[in-house]
mmCIF file of C-alpha atoms in Angstrom:
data_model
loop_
_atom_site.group_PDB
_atom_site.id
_atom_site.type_symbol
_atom_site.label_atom_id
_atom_site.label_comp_id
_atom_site.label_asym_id
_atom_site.label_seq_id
_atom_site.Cartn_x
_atom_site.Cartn_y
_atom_site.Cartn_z
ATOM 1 C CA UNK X 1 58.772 -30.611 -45.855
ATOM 2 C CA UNK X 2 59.312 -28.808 -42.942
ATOM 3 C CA UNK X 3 57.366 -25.258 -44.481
ATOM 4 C CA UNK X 4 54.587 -27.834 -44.731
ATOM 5 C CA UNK X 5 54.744 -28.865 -41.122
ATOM 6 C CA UNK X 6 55.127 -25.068 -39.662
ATOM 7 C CA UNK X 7 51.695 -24.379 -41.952
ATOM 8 C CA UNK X 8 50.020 -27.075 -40.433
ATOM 9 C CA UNK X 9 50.884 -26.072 -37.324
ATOM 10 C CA UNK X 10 49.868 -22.364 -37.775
ATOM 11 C CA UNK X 11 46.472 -24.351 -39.061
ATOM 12 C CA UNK X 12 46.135 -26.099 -36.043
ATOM 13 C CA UNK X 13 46.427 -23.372 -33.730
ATOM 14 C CA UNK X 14 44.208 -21.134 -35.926
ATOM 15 C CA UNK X 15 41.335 -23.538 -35.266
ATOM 16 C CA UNK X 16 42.102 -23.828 -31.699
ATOM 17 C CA UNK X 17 41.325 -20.401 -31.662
ATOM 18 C CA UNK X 18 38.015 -21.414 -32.845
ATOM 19 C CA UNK X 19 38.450 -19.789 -36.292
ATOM 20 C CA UNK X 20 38.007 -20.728 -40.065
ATOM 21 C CA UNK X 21 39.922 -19.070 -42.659
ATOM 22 C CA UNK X 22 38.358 -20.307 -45.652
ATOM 23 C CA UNK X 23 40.589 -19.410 -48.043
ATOM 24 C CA UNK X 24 43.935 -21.170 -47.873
ATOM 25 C CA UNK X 25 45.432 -20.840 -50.768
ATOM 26 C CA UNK X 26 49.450 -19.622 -52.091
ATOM 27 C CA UNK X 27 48.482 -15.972 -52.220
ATOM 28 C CA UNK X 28 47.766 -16.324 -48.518
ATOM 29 C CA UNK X 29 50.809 -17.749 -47.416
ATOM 30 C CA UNK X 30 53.755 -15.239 -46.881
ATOM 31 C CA UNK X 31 57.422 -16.576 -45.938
ATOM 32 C CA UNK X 32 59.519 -14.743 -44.339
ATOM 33 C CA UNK X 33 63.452 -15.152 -43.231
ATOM 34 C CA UNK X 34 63.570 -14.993 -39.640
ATOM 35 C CA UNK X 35 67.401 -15.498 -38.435
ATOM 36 C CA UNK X 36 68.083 -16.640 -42.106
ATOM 37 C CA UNK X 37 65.287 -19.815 -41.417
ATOM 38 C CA UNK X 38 62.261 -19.710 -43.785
ATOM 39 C CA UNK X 39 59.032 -19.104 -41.880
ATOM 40 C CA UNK X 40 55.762 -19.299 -43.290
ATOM 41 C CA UNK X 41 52.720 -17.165 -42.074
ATOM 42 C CA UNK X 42 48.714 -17.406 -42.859
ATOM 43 C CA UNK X 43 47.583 -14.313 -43.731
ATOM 44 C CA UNK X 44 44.281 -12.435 -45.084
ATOM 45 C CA UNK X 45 41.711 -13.157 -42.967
ATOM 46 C CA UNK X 46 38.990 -11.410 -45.001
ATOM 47 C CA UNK X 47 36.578 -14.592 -45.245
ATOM 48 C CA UNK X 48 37.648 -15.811 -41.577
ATOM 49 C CA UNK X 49 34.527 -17.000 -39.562
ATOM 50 C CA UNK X 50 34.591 -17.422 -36.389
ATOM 51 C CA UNK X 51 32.931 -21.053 -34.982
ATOM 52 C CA UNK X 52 32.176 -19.594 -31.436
ATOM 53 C CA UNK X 53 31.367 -16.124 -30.615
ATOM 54 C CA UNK X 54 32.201 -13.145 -32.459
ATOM 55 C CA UNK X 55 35.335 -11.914 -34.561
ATOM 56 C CA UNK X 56 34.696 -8.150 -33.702
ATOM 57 C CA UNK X 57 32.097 -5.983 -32.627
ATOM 58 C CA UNK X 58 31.386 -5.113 -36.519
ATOM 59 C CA UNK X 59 31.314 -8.615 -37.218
ATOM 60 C CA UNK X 60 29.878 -8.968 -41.305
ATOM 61 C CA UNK X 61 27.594 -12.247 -41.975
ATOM 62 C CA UNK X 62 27.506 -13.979 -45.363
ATOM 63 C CA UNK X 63 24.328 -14.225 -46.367
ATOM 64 C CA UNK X 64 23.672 -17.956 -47.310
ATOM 65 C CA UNK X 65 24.397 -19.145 -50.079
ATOM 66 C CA UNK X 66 27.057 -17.062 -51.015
ATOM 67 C CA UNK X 67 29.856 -18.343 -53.232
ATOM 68 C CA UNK X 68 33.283 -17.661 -51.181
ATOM 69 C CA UNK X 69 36.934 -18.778 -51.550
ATOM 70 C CA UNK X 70 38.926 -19.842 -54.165
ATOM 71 C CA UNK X 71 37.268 -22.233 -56.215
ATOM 72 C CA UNK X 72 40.814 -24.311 -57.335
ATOM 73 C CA UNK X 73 41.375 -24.721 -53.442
ATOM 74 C CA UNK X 74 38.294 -25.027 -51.756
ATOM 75 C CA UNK X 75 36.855 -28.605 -50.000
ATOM 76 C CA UNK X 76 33.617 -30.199 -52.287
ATOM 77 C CA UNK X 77 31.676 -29.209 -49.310
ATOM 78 C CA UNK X 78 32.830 -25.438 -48.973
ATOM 79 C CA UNK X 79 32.424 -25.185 -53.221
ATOM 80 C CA UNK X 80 28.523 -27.122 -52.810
ATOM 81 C CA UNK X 81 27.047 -24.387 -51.325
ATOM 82 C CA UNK X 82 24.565 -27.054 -49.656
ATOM 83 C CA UNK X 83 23.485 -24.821 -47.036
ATOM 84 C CA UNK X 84 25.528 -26.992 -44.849
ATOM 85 C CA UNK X 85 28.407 -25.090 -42.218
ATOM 86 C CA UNK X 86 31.352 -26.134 -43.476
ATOM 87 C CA UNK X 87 34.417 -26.731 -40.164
ATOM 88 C CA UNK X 88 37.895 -26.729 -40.009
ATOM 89 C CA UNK X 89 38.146 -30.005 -42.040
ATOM 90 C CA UNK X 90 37.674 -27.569 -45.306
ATOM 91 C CA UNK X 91 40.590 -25.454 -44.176
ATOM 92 C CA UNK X 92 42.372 -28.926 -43.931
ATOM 93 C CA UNK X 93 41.299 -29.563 -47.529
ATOM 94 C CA UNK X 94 42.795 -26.439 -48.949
ATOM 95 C CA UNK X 95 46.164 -27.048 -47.114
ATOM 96 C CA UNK X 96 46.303 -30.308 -48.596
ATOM 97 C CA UNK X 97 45.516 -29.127 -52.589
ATOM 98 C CA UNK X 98 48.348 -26.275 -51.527
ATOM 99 C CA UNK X 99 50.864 -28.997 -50.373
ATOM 100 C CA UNK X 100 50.379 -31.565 -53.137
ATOM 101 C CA UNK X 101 51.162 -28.399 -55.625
ATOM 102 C CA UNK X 102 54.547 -27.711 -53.745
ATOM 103 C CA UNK X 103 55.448 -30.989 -54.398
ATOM 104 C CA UNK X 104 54.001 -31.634 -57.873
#
């Protein structure tokens, strides 16, 4: 329960930093003892996107279209490929198919 809080809460404050990941998924998720306490950390940002600005100066764009993520954890609207910008709500999505698997 409480790995499930600290993940949302590394969520949140991903997205406050304006950013997507896009890929949430158990591969992603490293937990590490800190002080003998388990602590979870996001990690790979390969797929990130940025909503405002720019991620670096060599910033890569996906051309549209283009099938990204892990299909078993994506949101319907992220797997679609409608054309349509997906938001944080997808990363939201992915956390949730993660969680329900913990506790399945």
């Amino acid at each position: 329960m409480r790995l499930g809080l600290e993940l949302s809460a590394a969520l949140e404050y991903l997205h406050q930093q304006k950013l997507i990941h896009r890929d949430i998924k158990p591969s992603n998720i490293l937990v590490t003892l800190h002080d003998g306490v388990p602590v979870p950390k996001v990690i790979d940002f390969g797929i990130a996107k940025a909503t405002e600005g720019r991620l670096t100066n060599a910033t890569i764009y996906t051309q549209l279209h283009q099938f990204i993520g892990t299909p078993a954890y994506m949101s319907p609207e992220q797997a679609e490929m409608s054309g349509l910008d997906i938001d944080t709500r997808s990363d939201i999505y992915s956390l949730g198919v993660l969680l329900y698997e913990l506790l399945a």
